[in-house]
Amino acid sequence: MDMVYVHVKAPDVKGHDNDPFEKVKAIEMFDQMVGLIAKQLPENVYMALAADHSTPCEIGEHTGEPVPVVISGPSIRRDRILQYNELDCAHGGLGHLTGNEFVRTLHRLMGYVKNKVIRR
Ligand SMILES: [Zn+2]
């Protein structure tokens, strides 16, 4: 199984720099990049998006607020969330996951880790 990992650093850097306008630009460019990639992905490919943390401009440091996550791919049930942002994704089908749970969920949905069957 192949996996490509892309880390976009610009929104974090602009948060540290307290430069909200450049941070917005960086996020808009990220949105465009994801849109272009998503349109060209074959149907059998999974895509996961997550932020590793928040970096609010007014604080200038990493904080622990929940970040939006999404996983799309074959046989994944859709929820009603149409926008990738903190407010909408907080009500999404993945619920609230830790970073570890997010990766485990991604691997399980991809079939990389089998569901554990509990026998009684
Ligand atoms: Zn940082």
Coordinates of N, CA and C and ligand atoms in Angstrom, one line a residue:
M1 N 0.8 -1.2 0.0 CA 0.0 0.0 0.0 C 0.9 1.2 0.0
D2 N 0.6 2.1 -0.9 CA 1.4 3.4 -1.0 C 0.7 4.4 -0.2
M3 N 1.5 5.3 0.3 CA 0.9 6.4 1.1 C 1.7 7.7 0.8
V4 N 1.1 8.8 0.5 CA 1.8 10.0 0.3 C 1.4 11.0 1.4
Y5 N 2.4 11.6 2.0 CA 2.1 12.5 3.1 C 2.6 13.9 2.7
V6 N 1.7 14.9 2.8 CA 2.1 16.2 2.5 C 1.9 17.1 3.7
H7 N 2.8 17.8 4.1 CA 2.7 18.7 5.3 C 2.9 20.2 4.7
V8 N 1.8 21.0 4.9 CA 1.9 22.4 4.5 C 2.2 23.2 5.8
K9 N 3.3 23.9 5.7 CA 3.8 24.6 6.9 C 3.3 26.1 7.0
A10 N 3.0 26.7 5.8 CA 2.8 28.1 5.8 C 1.7 28.6 6.8
P11 N 0.6 28.0 6.9 CA -0.4 28.6 7.9 C 0.2 28.6 9.3
D12 N 0.9 27.6 9.7 CA 1.6 27.6 11.0 C 2.6 28.7 11.2
V13 N 3.4 28.9 10.2 CA 4.4 30.0 10.2 C 3.8 31.4 10.3
K14 N 2.7 31.6 9.6 CA 2.0 32.9 9.6 C 1.3 33.1 10.9
G15 N 0.9 32.0 11.6 CA 0.3 32.1 12.9 C 1.4 32.5 13.9
H16 N 2.6 32.0 13.8 CA 3.7 32.4 14.7 C 4.1 33.8 14.5
D17 N 4.0 34.3 13.2 CA 4.4 35.6 12.8 C 3.3 36.7 13.1
N18 N 2.1 36.2 13.6 CA 1.0 37.1 13.9 C 0.6 37.9 12.6
D19 N 0.5 37.1 11.5 CA 0.2 37.7 10.2 C -1.1 37.1 9.7
P20 N -2.2 37.6 10.2 CA -3.5 36.9 9.8 C -3.8 37.0 8.3
F21 N -3.5 38.1 7.7 CA -3.8 38.2 6.2 C -3.0 37.2 5.4
E22 N -1.8 37.0 5.7 CA -1.0 36.0 5.0 C -1.4 34.6 5.4
K23 N -1.8 34.4 6.6 CA -2.3 33.1 7.1 C -3.6 32.7 6.3
V24 N -4.5 33.7 6.1 CA -5.7 33.4 5.3 C -5.3 33.1 3.8
K25 N -4.3 33.8 3.3 CA -3.8 33.5 1.9 C -3.3 32.0 1.9
A26 N -2.5 31.7 2.9 CA -1.9 30.3 2.9 C -3.0 29.3 3.0
I27 N -4.0 29.5 3.8 CA -5.1 28.5 3.9 C -5.9 28.5 2.6
E28 N -6.1 29.6 1.9 CA -6.8 29.6 0.6 C -6.1 28.9 -0.4
M29 N -4.8 29.0 -0.4 CA -3.9 28.3 -1.4 C -4.0 26.8 -1.1
F30 N -4.0 26.4 0.2 CA -4.2 25.0 0.6 C -5.5 24.5 0.1
D31 N -6.6 25.3 0.3 CA -7.9 24.8 -0.2 C -7.9 24.6 -1.7
Q32 N -7.2 25.5 -2.4 CA -7.2 25.3 -3.9 C -6.4 24.0 -4.3
M33 N -5.3 23.8 -3.6 CA -4.4 22.7 -3.8 C -5.2 21.4 -3.6
V34 N -5.9 21.3 -2.4 CA -6.7 20.1 -2.1 C -7.8 19.9 -3.1
G35 N -8.5 21.0 -3.5 CA -9.5 20.9 -4.6 C -9.0 20.3 -5.8
L36 N -7.8 20.8 -6.3 CA -7.2 20.3 -7.5 C -6.9 18.8 -7.4
I37 N -6.3 18.4 -6.3 CA -5.9 17.0 -6.0 C -7.2 16.1 -6.0
A38 N -8.2 16.6 -5.2 CA -9.4 15.8 -5.0 C -10.1 15.5 -6.3
K39 N -10.1 16.5 -7.2 CA -10.8 16.3 -8.5 C -10.1 15.2 -9.4
Q40 N -8.8 15.0 -9.2 CA -8.0 14.1 -10.0 C -7.8 12.8 -9.4
L41 N -8.2 12.6 -8.2 CA -7.9 11.3 -7.6 C -8.8 10.2 -8.1
P42 N -8.2 9.0 -8.4 CA -9.1 7.9 -8.8 C -10.0 7.5 -7.6
E43 N -11.1 6.8 -8.0 CA -12.1 6.5 -6.9 C -11.6 5.6 -5.9
N44 N -10.5 4.8 -6.1 CA -10.0 3.9 -5.2 C -9.0 4.4 -4.2
V45 N -8.8 5.8 -4.2 CA -7.8 6.4 -3.4 C -8.4 7.1 -2.2
Y46 N -7.8 7.0 -1.1 CA -8.2 7.6 0.1 C -7.5 8.9 0.3
M47 N -8.2 9.9 0.9 CA -7.5 11.2 1.2 C -7.9 11.6 2.6
A48 N -7.0 12.0 3.4 CA -7.2 12.4 4.7 C -6.6 13.8 4.9
L49 N -7.3 14.6 5.6 CA -6.8 16.0 5.9 C -6.9 16.2 7.4
A50 N -5.9 16.8 7.9 CA -5.9 17.1 9.3 C -4.8 18.2 9.6
A51 N -5.1 19.0 10.6 CA -4.0 19.9 11.1 C -3.4 19.3 12.3
D52 N -2.1 19.5 12.5 CA -1.5 18.9 13.7 C -1.8 19.7 14.9
H53 N -2.1 21.0 14.8 CA -2.5 21.8 15.9 C -2.9 23.1 15.4
S54 N -3.5 24.0 16.3 CA -3.8 25.3 15.9 C -2.6 26.2 16.3
T55 N -2.5 27.3 15.5 CA -1.5 28.4 15.9 C -2.2 29.7 15.7
P56 N -3.0 30.1 16.6 CA -3.8 31.4 16.5 C -2.8 32.6 16.5
C57 N -3.1 33.5 15.5 CA -2.2 34.7 15.3 C -2.0 35.5 16.6
E58 N -3.1 35.7 17.3 CA -3.1 36.5 18.5 C -2.3 35.9 19.7
I59 N -2.0 34.6 19.6 CA -1.2 33.9 20.6 C 0.2 33.7 20.1
G60 N 0.3 33.3 18.8 CA 1.6 33.1 18.2 C 2.3 31.8 18.6
E61 N 1.6 31.0 19.3 CA 2.1 29.7 19.7 C 1.1 28.6 19.4
H62 N 1.6 27.3 19.4 CA 0.7 26.2 19.2 C -0.3 26.1 20.4
T63 N -1.5 25.8 20.1 CA -2.6 25.6 21.1 C -3.3 24.3 20.9
G64 N -4.1 23.9 21.9 CA -4.7 22.6 21.9 C -6.1 22.5 21.4
E65 N -6.6 23.6 20.7 CA -8.0 23.5 20.3 C -8.2 22.4 19.3
P66 N -9.4 21.8 19.2 CA -9.6 20.8 18.2 C -9.4 21.3 16.8
V67 N -8.9 20.5 15.9 CA -8.7 20.9 14.5 C -9.6 20.0 13.6
P68 N -9.9 20.6 12.4 CA -10.8 19.8 11.5 C -10.1 18.6 10.9
V69 N -10.8 17.6 10.8 CA -10.3 16.4 10.1 C -11.3 15.9 9.1
V70 N -10.8 15.2 8.0 CA -11.7 14.6 7.1 C -11.0 13.4 6.5
I71 N -11.7 12.3 6.2 CA -11.2 11.2 5.5 C -12.2 10.8 4.4
S72 N -11.8 10.7 3.2 CA -12.7 10.4 2.1 C -12.0 9.2 1.4
G73 N -12.9 8.4 0.8 CA -12.4 7.3 0.0 C -13.5 6.3 -0.2
P74 N -13.1 5.2 -0.9 CA -14.1 4.1 -1.2 C -14.8 3.5 0.0
S75 N -16.1 3.4 0.0 CA -16.9 2.7 1.0 C -16.9 3.5 2.3
I76 N -16.6 4.7 2.3 CA -16.7 5.5 3.6 C -18.0 6.3 3.5
R77 N -18.7 6.1 4.6 CA -20.1 6.7 4.7 C -19.9 8.2 4.8
R78 N -20.7 8.9 4.0 CA -20.6 10.4 4.0 C -21.4 11.0 5.1
D79 N -21.0 12.1 5.7 CA -21.8 12.8 6.6 C -22.4 14.0 5.9
R80 N -22.9 14.9 6.7 CA -23.6 16.1 6.0 C -22.7 17.3 6.0
I81 N -21.4 17.1 6.3 CA -20.5 18.3 6.4 C -20.0 18.6 5.0
L82 N -20.2 19.8 4.6 CA -19.8 20.2 3.2 C -18.5 21.1 3.2
Q83 N -18.2 21.7 4.3 CA -17.1 22.6 4.4 C -16.0 22.1 5.4
Y84 N -14.7 22.2 5.0 CA -13.6 21.8 5.9 C -13.2 23.0 6.7
N85 N -13.7 23.1 7.9 CA -13.3 24.1 8.8 C -13.6 23.6 10.3
E86 N -13.1 24.4 11.2 CA -13.2 24.0 12.6 C -14.7 23.8 13.1
L87 N -15.5 24.8 12.7 CA -16.9 24.8 13.2 C -17.7 23.6 12.6
D88 N -17.6 23.5 11.3 CA -18.4 22.4 10.6 C -17.9 21.0 10.9
C89 N -16.6 20.8 10.9 CA -16.1 19.5 11.1 C -16.3 19.0 12.6
A90 N -16.5 19.9 13.5 CA -16.8 19.5 14.9 C -18.1 18.7 15.0
H91 N -18.9 18.8 13.9 CA -20.2 18.1 13.9 C -20.2 16.9 12.9
G92 N -19.0 16.5 12.5 CA -18.9 15.5 11.4 C -18.9 14.1 12.0
G93 N -19.0 13.2 11.0 CA -19.2 11.8 11.3 C -18.0 11.1 12.1
L94 N -16.8 11.7 11.9 CA -15.6 11.1 12.6 C -15.6 11.5 14.1
G95 N -16.4 12.5 14.5 CA -16.5 12.8 15.9 C -15.2 13.5 16.3
H96 N -14.9 13.4 17.6 CA -13.7 14.0 18.2 C -12.6 12.9 18.4
L97 N -11.5 13.0 17.7 CA -10.5 12.0 17.7 C -9.2 12.6 18.2
T98 N -8.4 11.8 19.0 CA -7.0 12.2 19.2 C -6.2 11.9 18.0
G99 N -5.0 12.4 17.9 CA -4.2 12.2 16.7 C -4.0 10.7 16.5
N100 N -3.7 10.0 17.5 CA -3.5 8.5 17.4 C -4.8 7.9 16.9
E101 N -5.9 8.3 17.4 CA -7.2 7.7 17.0 C -7.5 8.0 15.5
F102 N -7.1 9.2 15.1 CA -7.3 9.6 13.7 C -6.5 8.7 12.8
V103 N -5.2 8.4 13.1 CA -4.4 7.6 12.2 C -4.9 6.1 12.3
R104 N -5.3 5.7 13.4 CA -5.9 4.3 13.5 C -7.2 4.2 12.7
T105 N -8.0 5.2 12.8 CA -9.3 5.2 12.0 C -9.0 5.2 10.5
L106 N -8.0 6.0 10.1 CA -7.6 6.0 8.7 C -7.2 4.7 8.2
H107 N -6.3 4.1 9.0 CA -5.8 2.7 8.6 C -6.9 1.7 8.6
R108 N -7.8 1.8 9.6 CA -8.9 0.8 9.6 C -9.8 1.0 8.4
L109 N -10.1 2.3 8.0 CA -11.0 2.5 6.9 C -10.3 2.1 5.6
M110 N -9.0 2.2 5.5 CA -8.3 1.7 4.3 C -8.1 0.2 4.3
G111 N -8.5 -0.5 5.4 CA -8.3 -1.9 5.4 C -6.9 -2.3 5.8
Y112 N -6.1 -1.4 6.2 CA -4.8 -1.7 6.6 C -4.7 -2.4 7.9
V113 N -5.7 -2.1 8.8 CA -5.8 -2.7 10.1 C -7.2 -3.3 10.2
K114 N -7.3 -4.6 10.5 CA -8.6 -5.2 10.5 C -9.3 -4.8 11.8
N115 N -10.6 -4.8 11.7 CA -11.5 -4.5 12.8 C -11.3 -5.7 13.8
K116 N -11.2 -5.3 15.1 CA -11.0 -6.3 16.1 C -12.4 -7.0 16.4
V117 N -12.5 -8.3 16.3 CA -13.7 -9.0 16.6 C -13.7 -9.5 18.0
I118 N -14.7 -9.1 18.8 CA -14.7 -9.6 20.2 C -15.6 -10.8 20.3
R119 N -15.1 -11.9 20.7 CA -15.9 -13.1 20.8 C -16.2 -13.4 22.3
R120 N -17.4 -13.8 22.6 CA -17.8 -14.0 24.0 C -18.2 -15.5 24.1
Ligands
ZN1 ZN 4.6 25.9 14.7

